[in-house]
Amino acid sequence: MESSALLFNQLKAADPFFLLAGPNVIESEEHIFRMAKHIKTIAAKVGLPLVFKSSFDKANRTSSKSFRGPGMVEGLKILEKVKLAYDIPIVTDVHETIQCEAVGRVADIIQIPAFLCRQVMVNSTEKIRLAGNPNVMVCERGTMFGYNDLIVDPRNFEWMREANSPVVADVTHALQQPAGRKLDGGGVASGGLRELIPCIARTAVAVGVDGIFMEVHDDPLNAPVDGPTQWPLRNLEELLEELVAIARVSKGKQHLNIDLTPFRD
C-alpha cells in the first residue's frame, strides 16, 4: 500500500501530466517487452511519468470470437517480468472482485473498466475511499451516443474534478465505435476513429487533465483487439511532444474567477 500511495502522490504532482500507455492486450511476452522498452524510452525523452498498461483478459467482449489474451495467471507473470525488467509501474484491469487480490500483488494501479462501475464519479470514488483506499483516479472515456458511437464532452473533465481525484482522459477508448465492425466469418468487433485521437488529446490537455491514457501498438492494423483505436508507436513521440507543449501554455488547471459585477467605463 505504501508504494502505491507513493506512486499516486507522484502522479498527482506530475507536470504537466502523467501517461498511462501500452498495448490493449498481452499478445506475447516478447511483444510486451518490446513495447515497454520503446514506450519507456519515449516517455522519458518527453519528460512524462509513465505507468505501463496492458490487459491479461479482454473479458468485456460482445462477440465470443474476439481475442481475449493469455488469462490472469499467465498474464500477471508477464506483467511482473516486464515491471521488474524495465523498472516501471503497471496498470491493468480486473473483471471480477475475486481477481483484485492477485492482481494487486503485481499491478501498482488496478483499473475498474467502465462497464463495471457506475458513471456518477463522485459516488464511485467515495465508495472506494470508504472501503479503505484513498488513492483513486477517475477516467473519462466517452458517453454512449446511439448503438455504435461514443461522444467526448469536454465539460466532463471539469465536472469530474468534483470527485477530488486526479482526472485522466482515455483518448483511445473514447473514440471506439462499439461493436461497429463486422468480422469475416461472423461476429463483431469495435471499430474506431484513430485519426481523431490527436483532437481529443489536444482538447484534454488544454482543459488541464492530470493524466492521459492511451493504447499504443507497433502494428495497429494487425492488432488482435481494438486495432482501430490504438495509436501507432511510430507516431507516439510526435504526439506527446505536441501535447506537452499545449499543456505547458494552457491554464486549464487554474480556476478562472468569473466577475459578474456590472462593468463600468
Short mmCIF file of C-alpha atoms in Angstrom, two decimals:
data_model
loop_
_atom_site.label_atom_id
_atom_site.label_comp_id
_atom_site.label_asym_id
_atom_site.label_seq_id
_atom_site.Cartn_x
_atom_site.Cartn_y
_atom_site.Cartn_z
CA MET A 1 0.00 0.00 0.00
CA GLU A 2 2.89 2.38 0.80
CA SER A 3 4.43 2.01 -2.67
CA SER A 4 1.03 2.56 -4.31
CA ALA A 5 0.44 5.68 -2.19
CA LEU A 6 3.88 6.99 -3.16
CA LEU A 7 3.15 6.42 -6.85
CA PHE A 8 -0.27 8.05 -6.50
CA ASN A 9 1.28 11.19 -4.99
CA GLN A 10 3.97 11.28 -7.68
CA LEU A 11 1.35 11.10 -10.42
CA LYS A 12 -0.80 13.78 -8.75
CA ALA A 13 2.22 16.09 -8.79
CA ALA A 14 3.17 15.33 -12.41
CA ASP A 15 3.92 18.39 -14.52
CA PRO A 16 2.31 18.86 -16.95
CA PHE A 17 0.61 15.40 -16.84
CA PHE A 18 1.33 11.69 -16.47
CA LEU A 19 0.96 8.94 -19.06
CA LEU A 20 -0.74 5.54 -18.85
CA ALA A 21 0.17 3.73 -22.08
CA GLY A 22 0.71 0.35 -23.66
CA PRO A 23 -0.91 -2.21 -25.97
CA ASN A 24 -4.54 -3.10 -25.42
CA VAL A 25 -3.89 -6.74 -24.56
CA ILE A 26 -0.95 -9.03 -23.87
CA GLU A 27 -0.26 -10.78 -27.17
CA SER A 28 3.02 -12.42 -26.12
CA GLU A 29 5.84 -11.88 -23.64
CA GLU A 30 8.16 -10.79 -26.44
CA HIS A 31 5.68 -8.19 -27.71
CA ILE A 32 5.05 -6.75 -24.25
CA PHE A 33 8.78 -6.41 -23.56
CA ARG A 34 9.37 -4.69 -26.91
CA MET A 35 6.50 -2.25 -26.39
CA ALA A 36 7.53 -1.45 -22.81
CA LYS A 37 11.09 -0.74 -23.90
CA HIS A 38 10.09 1.72 -26.63
CA ILE A 39 7.29 3.46 -24.69
CA LYS A 40 9.52 3.94 -21.64
CA THR A 41 12.24 5.48 -23.82
CA ILE A 42 9.78 7.87 -25.47
CA ALA A 43 8.09 8.89 -22.20
CA ALA A 44 11.47 9.63 -20.62
CA LYS A 45 12.53 11.66 -23.65
CA VAL A 46 9.47 13.93 -23.47
CA GLY A 47 9.60 14.10 -19.67
CA LEU A 48 6.39 12.29 -18.69
CA PRO A 49 5.96 9.86 -15.77
CA LEU A 50 4.87 6.52 -17.24
CA VAL A 51 2.66 3.71 -15.99
CA PHE A 52 2.74 0.81 -18.47
CA LYS A 53 -0.64 -0.63 -19.44
CA SER A 54 -1.83 -3.93 -20.86
CA SER A 55 -4.69 -6.37 -20.19
CA PHE A 56 -4.43 -10.08 -19.42
CA ASP A 57 -8.05 -10.78 -20.41
CA LYS A 58 -10.42 -8.82 -22.61
CA ALA A 59 -13.47 -10.23 -20.87
CA ASN A 60 -15.88 -7.43 -21.83
CA ARG A 61 -16.38 -8.56 -25.41
CA THR A 62 -19.72 -8.68 -27.20
CA SER A 63 -18.51 -11.44 -29.54
CA SER A 64 -17.38 -14.91 -28.41
CA LYS A 65 -14.91 -14.89 -31.33
CA SER A 66 -12.89 -11.93 -30.03
CA PHE A 67 -9.28 -12.45 -28.91
CA ARG A 68 -9.07 -12.31 -25.10
CA GLY A 69 -5.42 -12.68 -24.13
CA PRO A 70 -3.43 -15.19 -22.03
CA GLY A 71 -5.63 -15.11 -18.94
CA MET A 72 -4.89 -13.86 -15.44
CA VAL A 73 -2.27 -16.34 -14.21
CA GLU A 74 -0.01 -16.23 -17.27
CA GLY A 75 -0.73 -12.55 -17.91
CA LEU A 76 0.30 -11.48 -14.42
CA LYS A 77 3.55 -13.45 -14.76
CA ILE A 78 4.37 -11.49 -17.92
CA LEU A 79 3.42 -8.14 -16.40
CA GLU A 80 5.55 -8.84 -13.33
CA LYS A 81 8.53 -9.71 -15.53
CA VAL A 82 8.25 -6.51 -17.55
CA LYS A 83 7.75 -4.45 -14.38
CA LEU A 84 11.00 -5.75 -12.92
CA ALA A 85 12.96 -5.73 -16.18
CA TYR A 86 12.21 -2.09 -17.03
CA ASP A 87 11.54 -0.74 -13.53
CA ILE A 88 8.15 0.69 -14.47
CA PRO A 89 4.83 0.68 -12.59
CA ILE A 90 1.98 -1.34 -14.07
CA VAL A 91 -1.74 -0.70 -14.55
CA THR A 92 -4.11 -3.46 -15.62
CA ASP A 93 -7.83 -4.10 -15.37
CA VAL A 94 -9.94 -6.55 -13.41
CA HIS A 95 -13.27 -8.07 -14.36
CA GLU A 96 -14.39 -9.73 -11.14
CA THR A 97 -13.85 -8.84 -7.49
CA ILE A 98 -12.11 -12.17 -6.84
CA GLN A 99 -9.29 -11.06 -9.17
CA CYS A 100 -8.35 -7.97 -7.18
CA GLU A 101 -6.09 -9.58 -4.58
CA ALA A 102 -3.93 -11.45 -7.10
CA VAL A 103 -3.79 -8.50 -9.48
CA GLY A 104 -2.92 -6.13 -6.64
CA ARG A 105 0.19 -8.16 -5.85
CA VAL A 106 1.60 -7.26 -9.29
CA ALA A 107 -0.15 -4.12 -10.53
CA ASP A 108 0.52 -0.73 -8.99
CA ILE A 109 -2.85 0.54 -10.24
CA ILE A 110 -5.99 -1.56 -10.65
CA GLN A 111 -8.28 -0.31 -13.39
CA ILE A 112 -12.02 -0.83 -12.98
CA PRO A 113 -13.44 -0.99 -16.54
CA ALA A 114 -16.22 1.40 -17.47
CA PHE A 115 -18.64 -1.49 -17.88
CA LEU A 116 -18.20 -2.41 -14.22
CA CYS A 117 -18.63 0.93 -12.48
CA ARG A 118 -21.42 3.44 -12.07
CA GLN A 119 -20.94 6.58 -14.05
CA VAL A 120 -21.54 9.04 -11.20
CA MET A 121 -17.90 9.50 -10.33
CA VAL A 122 -18.37 11.36 -7.05
CA ASN A 123 -20.30 8.38 -5.68
CA SER A 124 -17.92 5.82 -7.18
CA THR A 125 -14.78 7.39 -5.72
CA GLU A 126 -16.40 7.82 -2.32
CA LYS A 127 -17.35 4.13 -2.33
CA ILE A 128 -13.73 3.14 -2.90
CA ARG A 129 -12.42 5.52 -0.24
CA LEU A 130 -14.90 4.17 2.30
CA ALA A 131 -13.52 0.69 1.58
CA GLY A 132 -10.11 1.90 2.74
CA ASN A 133 -8.32 3.08 -0.41
CA PRO A 134 -7.84 6.87 -0.64
CA ASN A 135 -5.73 6.65 -3.83
CA VAL A 136 -8.39 6.95 -6.52
CA MET A 137 -8.25 8.34 -10.07
CA VAL A 138 -11.19 8.91 -12.39
CA CYS A 139 -11.14 8.45 -16.16
CA GLU A 140 -13.27 9.93 -18.93
CA ARG A 141 -13.69 7.65 -21.91
CA GLY A 142 -16.74 8.94 -23.73
CA THR A 143 -20.50 8.62 -23.39
CA MET A 144 -22.65 6.30 -25.50
CA PHE A 145 -24.40 8.08 -28.35
CA GLY A 146 -26.65 5.57 -30.05
CA TYR A 147 -25.55 1.96 -30.52
CA ASN A 148 -22.13 2.27 -32.15
CA ASP A 149 -20.66 5.61 -31.20
CA LEU A 150 -19.14 7.50 -28.29
CA ILE A 151 -19.06 11.24 -27.68
CA VAL A 152 -16.43 13.02 -25.58
CA ASP A 153 -17.90 16.02 -23.79
CA PRO A 154 -15.03 18.27 -22.58
CA ARG A 155 -17.29 19.59 -19.82
CA ASN A 156 -16.91 16.22 -18.13
CA PHE A 157 -13.22 16.86 -17.48
CA GLU A 158 -14.22 19.84 -15.35
CA TRP A 159 -17.16 18.18 -13.64
CA MET A 160 -15.12 15.10 -12.75
CA ARG A 161 -12.85 17.29 -10.62
CA GLU A 162 -15.73 17.31 -8.12
CA ALA A 163 -14.65 13.75 -7.22
CA ASN A 164 -11.50 15.32 -5.72
CA SER A 165 -9.31 12.85 -7.62
CA PRO A 166 -6.82 13.10 -10.48
CA VAL A 167 -8.71 13.25 -13.78
CA VAL A 168 -7.49 11.06 -16.64
CA ALA A 169 -8.55 11.29 -20.29
CA ASP A 170 -8.68 7.99 -22.16
CA VAL A 171 -8.05 9.34 -25.65
CA THR A 172 -8.21 5.98 -27.43
CA HIS A 173 -11.21 4.09 -25.98
CA ALA A 174 -13.13 7.37 -26.20
CA LEU A 175 -13.01 7.02 -29.98
CA GLN A 176 -14.29 3.47 -30.18
CA GLN A 177 -17.34 2.58 -32.19
CA PRO A 178 -18.53 -0.35 -30.03
CA ALA A 179 -19.46 -3.47 -31.99
CA GLY A 180 -19.25 -1.28 -35.08
CA ARG A 181 -17.09 -3.56 -37.25
CA LYS A 182 -18.24 -6.86 -38.74
CA LEU A 183 -15.71 -9.69 -38.81
CA ASP A 184 -15.13 -12.17 -41.60
CA GLY A 185 -16.82 -15.40 -40.64
CA GLY A 186 -19.32 -13.73 -38.37
CA GLY A 187 -19.17 -11.79 -35.14
CA VAL A 188 -18.41 -8.15 -34.50
CA ALA A 189 -15.57 -6.09 -33.05
CA SER A 190 -15.08 -2.48 -32.04
CA GLY A 191 -14.44 -0.02 -34.82
CA GLY A 192 -12.89 3.35 -34.16
CA LEU A 193 -11.75 6.78 -35.28
CA ARG A 194 -7.99 6.68 -34.80
CA GLU A 195 -7.49 9.83 -36.85
CA LEU A 196 -9.32 11.84 -34.16
CA ILE A 197 -7.10 10.71 -31.25
CA PRO A 198 -4.93 13.87 -31.54
CA CYS A 199 -8.08 16.03 -31.49
CA ILE A 200 -9.37 14.54 -28.25
CA ALA A 201 -5.90 14.50 -26.68
CA ARG A 202 -5.26 18.17 -27.53
CA THR A 203 -8.60 19.12 -26.03
CA ALA A 204 -7.95 17.15 -22.86
CA VAL A 205 -4.54 18.63 -22.09
CA ALA A 206 -5.76 22.14 -22.92
CA VAL A 207 -8.58 21.70 -20.39
CA GLY A 208 -5.97 20.59 -17.87
CA VAL A 209 -6.39 16.86 -17.19
CA ASP A 210 -3.91 15.25 -14.82
CA GLY A 211 -3.21 12.20 -16.96
CA ILE A 212 -3.52 10.77 -20.45
CA PHE A 213 -4.45 7.12 -21.01
CA MET A 214 -3.75 5.76 -24.46
CA GLU A 215 -3.35 2.39 -26.08
CA VAL A 216 -0.31 2.11 -28.34
CA HIS A 217 0.68 -0.59 -30.82
CA ASP A 218 3.61 -1.15 -33.15
CA ASP A 219 1.34 -2.65 -35.83
CA PRO A 220 -2.21 -1.41 -35.20
CA LEU A 221 -3.64 -2.72 -38.46
CA ASN A 222 -2.82 -6.25 -37.30
CA ALA A 223 -3.60 -5.84 -33.60
CA PRO A 224 -5.89 -8.68 -32.43
CA VAL A 225 -8.09 -6.35 -30.33
CA ASP A 226 -9.16 -2.71 -30.74
CA GLY A 227 -6.75 -2.05 -33.59
CA PRO A 228 -8.81 0.89 -34.94
CA THR A 229 -8.24 2.90 -31.75
CA GLN A 230 -4.65 2.02 -30.91
CA TRP A 231 -2.17 4.80 -31.63
CA PRO A 232 0.85 3.87 -33.81
CA LEU A 233 4.09 3.54 -31.83
CA ARG A 234 5.99 5.33 -34.59
CA ASN A 235 3.84 8.46 -34.04
CA LEU A 236 3.84 8.40 -30.23
CA GLU A 237 6.78 10.73 -29.62
CA GLU A 238 5.48 13.30 -32.09
CA LEU A 239 2.04 13.41 -30.49
CA LEU A 240 3.34 13.52 -26.91
CA GLU A 241 5.71 16.37 -27.72
CA GLU A 242 2.76 18.40 -29.03
CA LEU A 243 0.60 17.56 -26.03
CA VAL A 244 3.33 18.60 -23.60
CA ALA A 245 3.73 21.90 -25.47
CA ILE A 246 -0.03 22.59 -25.29
CA ALA A 247 -0.19 21.70 -21.61
CA ARG A 248 2.74 24.00 -20.82
CA VAL A 249 0.97 27.09 -22.17
CA SER A 250 -2.56 26.20 -21.08
CA LYS A 251 -4.05 27.48 -17.83
CA GLY A 252 -6.56 24.64 -17.76
CA LYS A 253 -5.60 23.54 -14.25
CA GLN A 254 -6.12 27.03 -12.87
CA HIS A 255 -9.53 28.17 -11.70
CA LEU A 256 -10.77 31.28 -13.52
CA ASN A 257 -12.74 33.54 -11.23
CA ILE A 258 -15.72 34.97 -13.10
CA ASP A 259 -16.61 38.52 -12.09
CA LEU A 260 -20.32 39.14 -12.52
CA THR A 261 -20.36 42.66 -11.11
CA PRO A 262 -21.62 45.27 -13.62
CA PHE A 263 -18.93 46.56 -15.97
CA ARG A 264 -18.37 50.32 -15.77
CA ASP A 265 -16.42 52.55 -18.16
#
